[in-house]
């Protein structure tokens, strides 16, 4: 049986959980150096783990918007696909999500250019086919694109799709459950109106042939964090990865997986998919 509205209303209004920020020590770059053989080295920056209050986003779900807080939870009627089949994800899930994002963002075109499957660590034998080769949830506060990397990624995607960017555009990410509701390692997301640009710290992953750039975050007690308990497979959390419009609206939605202290001992490992898309306005 699926969960009822009453079940979800019974979730706590807030919880306290640990999130991994970056220390405010004057360091301006965090670097992961990825070697050709897959080895990684880390230099620059130190983690700063803090206990923060995370608010139940379901209590204020109708108030959230992509342009103000930087995120929005929506229900959808997208037909499930085989998440253990990459071709099926692209054939079934991609066009359905493109249509949903275009409608909600009022974009003239949406191009999905990437997706990531993730699965929490859990007992062997409890894996679905979708999760066997999935990446682990990221337990560090971050935004996936910096100002420069977001603009560059959009340019590359648009060129490969023979699309002229011209005006404004945004990278919109869509995060949702696969197989069963999220019971462990849910996603915490930060109200973008409580963040200032000086709190974002450039983080690089230096590969042999390219450099990927994202943001880490310095802790501030004024931040407001949200999560959506037990997200279902017919829900998706849309959030900003980058927005070219520097006019006061949200441009990034900083986020992190976290260890939910209220999860029951027999909770199933999280299985999720994150879509990354370019919305052109």
Short mmCIF file of N, CA and C in Angstrom, two decimals, residues 20-23 29-30 42 46-47 140-146 195-204 213-219 254-255:
data_model
loop_
_atom_site.label_atom_id
_atom_site.label_comp_id
_atom_site.label_asym_id
_atom_site.label_seq_id
_atom_site.Cartn_x
_atom_site.Cartn_y
_atom_site.Cartn_z
N UNK A 20 27.90 18.50 6.45
CA UNK A 20 29.32 18.79 6.26
C UNK A 20 29.51 20.03 5.39
N UNK A 21 29.90 21.13 6.03
CA UNK A 21 30.20 22.38 5.36
C UNK A 21 31.70 22.46 5.11
N UNK A 22 32.16 23.60 4.59
CA UNK A 22 33.59 23.84 4.44
C UNK A 22 33.98 24.89 5.47
N UNK A 23 35.16 24.75 6.06
CA UNK A 23 35.62 25.67 7.09
C UNK A 23 35.90 27.05 6.52
N UNK A 29 39.81 27.42 -2.37
CA UNK A 29 39.60 26.32 -3.31
C UNK A 29 39.72 24.98 -2.60
N UNK A 30 38.84 24.08 -2.95
CA UNK A 30 38.93 22.69 -2.51
C UNK A 30 39.14 21.87 -3.77
N UNK A 42 43.13 14.86 -2.35
CA UNK A 42 42.38 16.04 -1.94
C UNK A 42 43.34 17.06 -1.35
N UNK A 46 38.97 22.50 4.55
CA UNK A 46 38.71 21.51 5.60
C UNK A 46 37.21 21.46 5.85
N UNK A 47 36.71 20.28 6.14
CA UNK A 47 35.29 20.13 6.43
C UNK A 47 34.95 20.71 7.79
N UNK A 140 27.89 15.87 1.66
CA UNK A 140 28.62 17.13 1.75
C UNK A 140 27.79 18.23 1.13
N UNK A 141 27.74 19.37 1.76
CA UNK A 141 26.93 20.49 1.29
C UNK A 141 27.56 21.07 0.03
N UNK A 142 26.76 21.16 -1.05
CA UNK A 142 27.34 21.62 -2.32
C UNK A 142 26.26 22.11 -3.27
N UNK A 143 26.68 22.84 -4.28
CA UNK A 143 25.90 23.12 -5.48
C UNK A 143 26.70 22.56 -6.63
N UNK A 144 26.04 21.94 -7.60
CA UNK A 144 26.75 21.16 -8.61
C UNK A 144 27.51 21.98 -9.64
N UNK A 145 27.16 23.27 -9.78
CA UNK A 145 27.82 24.10 -10.78
C UNK A 145 28.17 25.45 -10.17
N UNK A 146 29.34 25.95 -10.53
CA UNK A 146 29.70 27.33 -10.19
C UNK A 146 29.16 28.24 -11.29
N UNK A 195 21.08 32.51 1.61
CA UNK A 195 22.49 32.34 1.24
C UNK A 195 23.00 33.60 0.55
N UNK A 196 24.22 33.99 0.83
CA UNK A 196 24.84 35.10 0.10
C UNK A 196 26.03 34.56 -0.68
N UNK A 197 26.37 35.19 -1.81
CA UNK A 197 27.44 34.66 -2.67
C UNK A 197 28.78 34.49 -1.97
N UNK A 198 29.07 35.32 -0.96
CA UNK A 198 30.37 35.22 -0.29
C UNK A 198 30.49 33.95 0.56
N UNK A 199 29.40 33.21 0.75
CA UNK A 199 29.43 31.96 1.51
C UNK A 199 29.73 30.75 0.63
N UNK A 200 29.75 30.96 -0.68
CA UNK A 200 30.02 29.88 -1.64
C UNK A 200 31.51 29.81 -1.93
N UNK A 201 32.07 28.63 -1.85
CA UNK A 201 33.51 28.41 -2.05
C UNK A 201 33.71 27.49 -3.24
N UNK A 202 34.54 27.91 -4.18
CA UNK A 202 34.78 27.09 -5.37
C UNK A 202 35.46 25.78 -5.00
N UNK A 203 34.93 24.70 -5.54
CA UNK A 203 35.48 23.36 -5.35
C UNK A 203 35.75 22.76 -6.72
N UNK A 204 36.95 22.24 -6.92
CA UNK A 204 37.33 21.70 -8.23
C UNK A 204 37.62 20.21 -8.15
N UNK A 213 33.98 22.20 -11.90
CA UNK A 213 33.91 23.18 -10.82
C UNK A 213 32.51 23.22 -10.22
N UNK A 214 32.45 23.22 -8.89
CA UNK A 214 31.17 23.32 -8.18
C UNK A 214 31.37 24.27 -7.00
N UNK A 215 30.37 24.34 -6.12
CA UNK A 215 30.49 25.16 -4.92
C UNK A 215 30.34 24.29 -3.67
N UNK A 216 31.17 24.58 -2.66
CA UNK A 216 30.93 24.14 -1.29
C UNK A 216 30.37 25.35 -0.55
N UNK A 217 30.00 25.17 0.71
CA UNK A 217 29.34 26.24 1.44
C UNK A 217 29.92 26.40 2.84
N UNK A 218 30.06 27.66 3.25
CA UNK A 218 30.46 28.00 4.61
C UNK A 218 29.20 28.04 5.48
N UNK A 219 29.27 27.47 6.67
CA UNK A 219 28.12 27.45 7.57
C UNK A 219 27.77 28.84 8.09
N UNK A 254 21.65 24.96 -3.02
CA UNK A 254 22.67 24.17 -2.32
C UNK A 254 21.98 23.01 -1.61
N UNK A 255 22.59 21.83 -1.60
CA UNK A 255 21.93 20.65 -1.08
C UNK A 255 22.94 19.64 -0.55
#
